[in-house]
Coordinates of C-alpha atoms and ligand atoms in Angstrom, one line a residue:
X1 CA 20.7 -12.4 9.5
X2 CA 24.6 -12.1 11.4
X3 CA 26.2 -9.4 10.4
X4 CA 30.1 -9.1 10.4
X5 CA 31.5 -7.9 14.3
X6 CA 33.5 -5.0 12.3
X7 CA 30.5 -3.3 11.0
X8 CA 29.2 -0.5 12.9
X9 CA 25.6 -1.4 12.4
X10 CA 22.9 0.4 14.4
X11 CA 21.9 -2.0 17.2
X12 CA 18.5 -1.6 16.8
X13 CA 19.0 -2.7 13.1
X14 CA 21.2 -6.1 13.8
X15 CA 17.9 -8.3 14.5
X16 CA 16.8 -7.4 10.7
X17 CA 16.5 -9.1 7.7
X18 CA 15.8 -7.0 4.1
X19 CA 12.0 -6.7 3.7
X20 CA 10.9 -8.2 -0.2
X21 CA 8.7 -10.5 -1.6
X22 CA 10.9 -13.0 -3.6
X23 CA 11.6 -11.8 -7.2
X24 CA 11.7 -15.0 -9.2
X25 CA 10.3 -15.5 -12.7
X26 CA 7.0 -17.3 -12.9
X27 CA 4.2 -17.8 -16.1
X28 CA 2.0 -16.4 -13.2
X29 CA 3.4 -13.6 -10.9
X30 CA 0.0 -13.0 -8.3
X31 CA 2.5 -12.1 -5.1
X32 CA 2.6 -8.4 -5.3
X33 CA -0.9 -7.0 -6.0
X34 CA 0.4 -6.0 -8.7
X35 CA -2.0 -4.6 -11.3
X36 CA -1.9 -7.5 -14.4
X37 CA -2.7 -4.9 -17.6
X38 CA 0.4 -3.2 -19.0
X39 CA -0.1 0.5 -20.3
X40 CA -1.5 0.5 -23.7
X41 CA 0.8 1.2 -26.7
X42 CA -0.9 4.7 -26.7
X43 CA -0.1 5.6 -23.4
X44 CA 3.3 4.0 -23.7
X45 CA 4.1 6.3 -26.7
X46 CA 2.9 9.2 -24.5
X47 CA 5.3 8.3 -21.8
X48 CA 8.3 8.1 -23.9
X49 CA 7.3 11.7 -25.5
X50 CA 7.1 13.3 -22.1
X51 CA 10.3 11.8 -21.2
X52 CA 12.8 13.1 -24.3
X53 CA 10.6 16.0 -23.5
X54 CA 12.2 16.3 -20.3
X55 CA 15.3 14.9 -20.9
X56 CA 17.0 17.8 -22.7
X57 CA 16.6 19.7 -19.5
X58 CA 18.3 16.5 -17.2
X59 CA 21.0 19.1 -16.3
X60 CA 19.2 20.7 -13.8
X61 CA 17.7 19.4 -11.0
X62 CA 13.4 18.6 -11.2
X63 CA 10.5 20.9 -9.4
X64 CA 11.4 19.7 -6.0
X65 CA 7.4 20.5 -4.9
X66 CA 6.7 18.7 -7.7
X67 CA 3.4 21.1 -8.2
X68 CA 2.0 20.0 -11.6
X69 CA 1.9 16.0 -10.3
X70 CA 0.6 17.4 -6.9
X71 CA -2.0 19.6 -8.4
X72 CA -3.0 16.8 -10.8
X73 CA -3.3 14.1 -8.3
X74 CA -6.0 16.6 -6.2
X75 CA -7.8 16.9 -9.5
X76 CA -7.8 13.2 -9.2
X77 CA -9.2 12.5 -5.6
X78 CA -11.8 15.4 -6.2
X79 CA -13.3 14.0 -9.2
X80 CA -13.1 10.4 -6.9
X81 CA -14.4 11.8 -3.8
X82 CA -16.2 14.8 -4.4
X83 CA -13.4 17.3 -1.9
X84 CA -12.3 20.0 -2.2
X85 CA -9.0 19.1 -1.7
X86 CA -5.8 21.8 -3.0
X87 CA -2.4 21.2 -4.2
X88 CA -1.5 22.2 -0.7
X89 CA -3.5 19.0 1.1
X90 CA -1.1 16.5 -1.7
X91 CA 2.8 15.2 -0.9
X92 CA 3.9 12.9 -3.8
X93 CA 6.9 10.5 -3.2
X94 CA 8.5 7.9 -4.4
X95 CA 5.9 5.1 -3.6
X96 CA 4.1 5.2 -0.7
X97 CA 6.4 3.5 1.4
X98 CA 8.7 6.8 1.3
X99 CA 5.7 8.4 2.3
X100 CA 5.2 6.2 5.2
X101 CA 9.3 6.8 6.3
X102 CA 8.6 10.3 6.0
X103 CA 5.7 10.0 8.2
X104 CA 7.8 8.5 10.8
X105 CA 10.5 11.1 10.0
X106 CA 8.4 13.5 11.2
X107 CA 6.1 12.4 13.7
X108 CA 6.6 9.4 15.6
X109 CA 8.7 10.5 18.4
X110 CA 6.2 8.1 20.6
X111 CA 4.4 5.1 20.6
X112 CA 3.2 4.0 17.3
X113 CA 0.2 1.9 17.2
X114 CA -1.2 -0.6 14.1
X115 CA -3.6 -3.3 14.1
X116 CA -1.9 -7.0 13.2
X117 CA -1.6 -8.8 10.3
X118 CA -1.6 -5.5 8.5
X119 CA 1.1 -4.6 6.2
X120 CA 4.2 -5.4 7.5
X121 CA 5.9 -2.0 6.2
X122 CA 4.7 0.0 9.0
X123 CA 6.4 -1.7 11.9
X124 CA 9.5 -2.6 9.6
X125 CA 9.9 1.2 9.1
X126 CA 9.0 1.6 12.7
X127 CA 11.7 -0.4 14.0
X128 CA 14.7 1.0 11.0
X129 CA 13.5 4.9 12.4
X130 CA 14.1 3.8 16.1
X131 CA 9.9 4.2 16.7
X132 CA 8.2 1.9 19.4
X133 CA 6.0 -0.1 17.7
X134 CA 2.4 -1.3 19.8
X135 CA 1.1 -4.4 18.0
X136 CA -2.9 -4.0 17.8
X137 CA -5.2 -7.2 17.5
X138 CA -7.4 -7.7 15.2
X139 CA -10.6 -10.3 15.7
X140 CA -10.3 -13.9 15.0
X141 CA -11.6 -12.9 11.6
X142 CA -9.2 -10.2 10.7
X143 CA -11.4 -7.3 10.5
X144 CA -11.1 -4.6 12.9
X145 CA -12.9 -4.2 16.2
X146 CA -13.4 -0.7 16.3
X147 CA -14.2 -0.7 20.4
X148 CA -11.4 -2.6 20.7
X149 CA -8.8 -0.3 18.9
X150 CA -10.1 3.2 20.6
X151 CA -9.1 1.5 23.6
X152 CA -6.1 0.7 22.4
X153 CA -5.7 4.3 21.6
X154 CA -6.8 5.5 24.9
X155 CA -4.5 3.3 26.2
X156 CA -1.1 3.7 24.6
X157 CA -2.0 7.5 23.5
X158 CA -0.3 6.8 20.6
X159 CA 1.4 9.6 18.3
X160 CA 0.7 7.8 14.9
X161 CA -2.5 4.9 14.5
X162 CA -2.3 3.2 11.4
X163 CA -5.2 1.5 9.6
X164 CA -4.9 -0.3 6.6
X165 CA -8.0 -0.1 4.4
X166 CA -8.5 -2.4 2.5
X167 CA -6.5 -3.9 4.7
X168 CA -3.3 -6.1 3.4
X169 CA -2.8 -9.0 3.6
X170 CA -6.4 -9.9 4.5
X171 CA -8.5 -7.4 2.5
X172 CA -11.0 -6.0 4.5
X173 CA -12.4 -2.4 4.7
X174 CA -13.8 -0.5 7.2
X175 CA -16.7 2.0 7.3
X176 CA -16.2 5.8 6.9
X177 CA -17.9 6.1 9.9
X178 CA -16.1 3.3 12.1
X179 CA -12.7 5.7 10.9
X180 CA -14.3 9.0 12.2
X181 CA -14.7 7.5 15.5
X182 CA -11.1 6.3 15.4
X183 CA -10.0 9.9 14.4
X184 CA -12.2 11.3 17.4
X185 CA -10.1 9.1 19.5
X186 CA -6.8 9.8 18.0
X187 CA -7.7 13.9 18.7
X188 CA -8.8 13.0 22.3
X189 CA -5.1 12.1 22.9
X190 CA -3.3 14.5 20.5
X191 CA -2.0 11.9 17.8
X192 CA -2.6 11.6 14.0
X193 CA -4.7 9.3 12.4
X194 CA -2.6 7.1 9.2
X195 CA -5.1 5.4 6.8
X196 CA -3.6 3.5 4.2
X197 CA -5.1 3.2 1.3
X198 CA -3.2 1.9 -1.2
X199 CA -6.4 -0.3 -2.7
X200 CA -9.0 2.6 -2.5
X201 CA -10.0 2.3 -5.9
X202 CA -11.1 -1.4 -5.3
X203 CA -13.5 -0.7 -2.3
X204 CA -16.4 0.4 -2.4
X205 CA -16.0 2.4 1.0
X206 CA -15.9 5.9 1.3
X207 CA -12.3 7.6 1.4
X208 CA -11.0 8.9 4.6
X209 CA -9.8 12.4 2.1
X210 CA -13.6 13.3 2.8
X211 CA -12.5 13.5 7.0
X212 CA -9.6 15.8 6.4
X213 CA -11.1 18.9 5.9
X214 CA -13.0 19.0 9.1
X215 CA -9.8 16.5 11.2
X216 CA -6.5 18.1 10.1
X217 CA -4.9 15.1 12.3
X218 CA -6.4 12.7 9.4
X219 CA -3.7 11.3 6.8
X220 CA -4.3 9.2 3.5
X221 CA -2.0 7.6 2.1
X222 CA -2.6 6.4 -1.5
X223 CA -0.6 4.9 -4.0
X224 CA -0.3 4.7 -8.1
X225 CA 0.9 1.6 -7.8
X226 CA -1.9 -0.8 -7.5
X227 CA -5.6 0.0 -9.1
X228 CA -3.5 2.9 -11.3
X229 CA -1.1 -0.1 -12.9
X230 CA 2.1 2.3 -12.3
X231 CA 4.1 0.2 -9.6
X232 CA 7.4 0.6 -11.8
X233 CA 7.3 4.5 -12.0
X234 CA 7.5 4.5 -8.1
X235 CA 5.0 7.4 -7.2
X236 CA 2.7 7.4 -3.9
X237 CA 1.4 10.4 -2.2
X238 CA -0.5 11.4 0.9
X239 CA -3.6 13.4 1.2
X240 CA -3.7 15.9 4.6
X241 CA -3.9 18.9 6.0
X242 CA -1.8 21.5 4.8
X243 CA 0.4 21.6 7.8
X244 CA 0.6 18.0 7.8
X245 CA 2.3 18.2 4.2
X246 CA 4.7 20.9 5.6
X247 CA 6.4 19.2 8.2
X248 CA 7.2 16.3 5.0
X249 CA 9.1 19.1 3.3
X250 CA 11.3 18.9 6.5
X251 CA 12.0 15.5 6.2
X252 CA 12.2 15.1 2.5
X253 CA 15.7 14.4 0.8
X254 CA 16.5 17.6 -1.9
X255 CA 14.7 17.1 -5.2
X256 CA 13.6 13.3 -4.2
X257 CA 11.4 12.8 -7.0
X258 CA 12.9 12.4 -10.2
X259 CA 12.2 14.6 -13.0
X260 CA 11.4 11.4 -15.4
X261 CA 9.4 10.5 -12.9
X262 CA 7.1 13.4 -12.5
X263 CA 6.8 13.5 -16.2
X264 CA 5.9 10.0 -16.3
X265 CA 3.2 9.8 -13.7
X266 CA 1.7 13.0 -15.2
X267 CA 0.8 11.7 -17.9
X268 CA -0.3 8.6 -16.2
X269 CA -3.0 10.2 -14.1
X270 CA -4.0 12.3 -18.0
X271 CA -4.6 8.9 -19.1
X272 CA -6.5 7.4 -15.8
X273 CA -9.8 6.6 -17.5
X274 CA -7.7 4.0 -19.2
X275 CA -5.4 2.8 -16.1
X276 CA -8.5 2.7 -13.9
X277 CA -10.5 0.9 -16.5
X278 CA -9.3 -2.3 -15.4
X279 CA -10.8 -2.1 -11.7
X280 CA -13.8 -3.6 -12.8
X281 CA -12.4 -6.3 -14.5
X282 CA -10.0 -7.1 -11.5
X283 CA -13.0 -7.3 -9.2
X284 CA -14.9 -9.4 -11.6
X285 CA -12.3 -11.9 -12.1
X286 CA -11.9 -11.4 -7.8
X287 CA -15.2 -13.0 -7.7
X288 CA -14.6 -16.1 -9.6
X289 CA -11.5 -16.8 -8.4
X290 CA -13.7 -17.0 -4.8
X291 CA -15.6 -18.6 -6.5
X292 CA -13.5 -21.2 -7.5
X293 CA -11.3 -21.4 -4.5
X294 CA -14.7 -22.1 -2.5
X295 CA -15.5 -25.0 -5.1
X296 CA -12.7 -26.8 -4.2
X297 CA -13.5 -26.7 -0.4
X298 CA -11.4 -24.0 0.5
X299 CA -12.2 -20.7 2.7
X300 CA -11.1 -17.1 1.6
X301 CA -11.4 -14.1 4.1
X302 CA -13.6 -11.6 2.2
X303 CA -11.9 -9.2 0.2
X304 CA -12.4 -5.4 -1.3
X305 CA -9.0 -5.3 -3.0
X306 CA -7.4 -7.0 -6.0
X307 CA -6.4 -10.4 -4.0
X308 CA -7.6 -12.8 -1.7
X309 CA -6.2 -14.8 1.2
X310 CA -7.6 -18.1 1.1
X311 CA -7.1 -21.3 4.1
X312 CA -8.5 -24.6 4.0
X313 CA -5.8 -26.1 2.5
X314 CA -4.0 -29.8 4.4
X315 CA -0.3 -28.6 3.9
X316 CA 1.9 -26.5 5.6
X317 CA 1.6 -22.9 3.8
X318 CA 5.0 -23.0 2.8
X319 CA 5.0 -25.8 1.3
X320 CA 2.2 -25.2 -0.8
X321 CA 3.8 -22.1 -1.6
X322 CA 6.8 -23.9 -2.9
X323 CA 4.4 -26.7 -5.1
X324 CA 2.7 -23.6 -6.8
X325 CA 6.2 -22.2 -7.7
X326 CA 6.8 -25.4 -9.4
X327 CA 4.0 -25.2 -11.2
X328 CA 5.1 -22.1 -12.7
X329 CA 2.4 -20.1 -9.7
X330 CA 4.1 -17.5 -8.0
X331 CA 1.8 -16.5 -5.2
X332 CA 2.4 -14.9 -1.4
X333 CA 3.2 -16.5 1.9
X334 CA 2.8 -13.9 4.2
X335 CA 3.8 -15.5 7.0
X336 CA 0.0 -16.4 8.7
X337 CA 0.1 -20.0 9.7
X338 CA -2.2 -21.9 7.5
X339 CA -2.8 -18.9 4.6
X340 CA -1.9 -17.9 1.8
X341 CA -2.4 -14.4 -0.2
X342 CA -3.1 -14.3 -4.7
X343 CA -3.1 -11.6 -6.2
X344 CA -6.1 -11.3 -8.6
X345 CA -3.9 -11.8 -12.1
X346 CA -5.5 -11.5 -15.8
X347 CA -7.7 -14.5 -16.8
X348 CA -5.0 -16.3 -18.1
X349 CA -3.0 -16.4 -15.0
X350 CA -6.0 -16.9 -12.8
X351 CA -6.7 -20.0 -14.7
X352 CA -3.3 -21.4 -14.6
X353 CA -3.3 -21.0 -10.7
X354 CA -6.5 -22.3 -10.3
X355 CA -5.6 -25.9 -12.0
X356 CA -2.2 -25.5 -10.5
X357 CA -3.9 -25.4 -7.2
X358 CA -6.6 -28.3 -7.6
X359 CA -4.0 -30.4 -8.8
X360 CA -1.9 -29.6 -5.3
X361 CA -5.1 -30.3 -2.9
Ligands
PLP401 C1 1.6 -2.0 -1.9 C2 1.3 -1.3 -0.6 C3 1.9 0.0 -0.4 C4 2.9 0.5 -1.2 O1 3.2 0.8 -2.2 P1 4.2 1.7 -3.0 O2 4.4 0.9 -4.2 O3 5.4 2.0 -2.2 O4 3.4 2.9 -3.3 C5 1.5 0.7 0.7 N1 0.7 0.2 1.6 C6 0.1 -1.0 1.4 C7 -0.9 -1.4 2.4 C8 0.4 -1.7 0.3 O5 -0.2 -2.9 0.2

């Protein structure tokens, strides 16, 4: 990107370009991890109640602790994880990427370490909040070599580790226990522990919430906007210790979370038996789109989240990426030479990609 000589852009911000998948309409749209079921007529009519609800009070600013959503949303991860978890341990945001600016708000005055590919927000937001980012390797395979990354962290003594679990873009988990011994070795050298995870509710690991309680340097981040089918309202939150979720009340803008949207996402997490109840199906339909992807000679790097990055394929990943496109397939080049990322759609749109793609190969 060149940006005009007049504007008085922060240096460190000239080498950027705007972050964002493409935005183009498609019969298929499997480039977000998006969550393919729309709320149910029910729970739409519930939304719009709770909204003119709150709308006649749109005067006045919304609960800027936003306590009912927060105490709701510990309800939640206790009944998931079996914590004990308070209003006090939640921050809720708009989406967990404001979570992860606030994070780096706070905290990161030193290095910042993450383990690459991995989502590409973390060092993006890095690098916009003048952090130094340490690029982490992962193995050939893209899972995480645990050894590997606590010497990393004894190296760098980083303030801030990420982890991405499930990781994005190449869907792997990692143990409960593998992330204890990376929040041992986060303590050892005074930093926090970050574990994203924003697919949770696809995996079938054990939460990183459980650690918090006895490793206040632990944070989760989690998000309503995958497994919950919620990405429009906007609402992530982090899980911590108490004193963690203080120093965000610092950083936080005044009254940054709408009151239409605390209203909405209430209701939302009322209703999660229904939101969630398409998990299963996702991982189901996850299977045989392996499956499928495998029948027609390809490889896919296993995944315990809603898509799958798959390899195999002759052409140049972008120009497979455009082909799909044609074809009506919007999926996700994420910039790995030779990949390319789907998210698991409903069964219509996992068919359509399918033939699209056997036709292509
Ligand atoms: C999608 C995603 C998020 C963010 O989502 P929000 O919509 O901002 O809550 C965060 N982390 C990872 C790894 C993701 O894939």
């Amino acid at each position: 990107m060149s940006w005009p000589n007049w504007l008085p852009l922060r240096e460190n911000l000239r080498p950027l370009s705007p972050y964002g998948a493409p935005q183009v309409p498609a019969q298929a749209s499997l480039n977000t991890n998006e969550n393919p079921y729309s709320p149910s007529p029910a729970l739409q009519k519930a939304i719009t109640d709770a909204v003119a609800t709150v709308s006649s009070d749109l005067n006045r600013y919304p609960d800027r602790d936003a306590t009912v959503l927060r105490t709701k949303l510990a309800e939640y991860i206790n009944e998931l994880s079996g914590t004990k978890i308070s209003t006090d341990n939640v921050w809720a945001a708009n989406g967990s990427n404001e979570i992860i600016q606030s994070i780096f708000l706070a905290f990161a005055q030193g290095p910042v370490l993450g383990f690459t590919p991995s989502y590409s927000m973390h060092p993006l937001i890095a690098k916009v909040t003048g952090a130094q980012w340490i690029d982490g390797k992962r193995n050939a395979d893209f899972s995480l070599d645990t050894s590997a990354a606590i010497v990393e962290i004894e190296k760098h003594k980083p303030v801030l580790t990420f982890i991405t679990t499930p990781n994005n873009p190449t869907g792997g988990a990692v143990t409960i226990d593998e992330i204890a011994l990376l929040a041992d070795a986060c303590k050892v050298v005074g930093g926090l522990l970050v574990v994203d995870e924003a697919y949770a509710e696809f995996s079938q690991e054990k939460s990183a919430v459980t650690l918090i309680a006895d490793n206040p340097h632990v944070i989760v981040i989690r998000t309503m906007s995958k497994a919950f089918a919620f990405a429009g309202a906007r609402v992530g939150y982090l899980v911590s210790d108490a004193a963690v979720k203080d120093a965000m009340m610092i950083v936080r803008l005044p009254y940054h979370l709408s009151a239409l949207t605390q209203a909405a996402a209430q209701v939302a997490i009322d209703h999660r038996a229904e939101l969630l109840g398409g998990v299963a199906r996702i991982i189901a339909a996850r299977e045989s789109v392996v499956q499928a992807l495998h029948d027609m000679g390809l490889t896919t790097v296993t995944s315990s989240a809603n898509f799958v990055l798959f390899t195999g394929f002759k052409e140049e990943a972008p120009q497979l990426w455009a082909e799909l496109l044609e074809k009506g397939v919007l999926i996700r080049d994420v910039g790995l030479s030779g990949y390319l990322r789907v998210t698991i759609g409903n069964e219509a749109e996992n068919t359509l990609f399918i033939s699209a793609l056997k036709e292509l190969i």
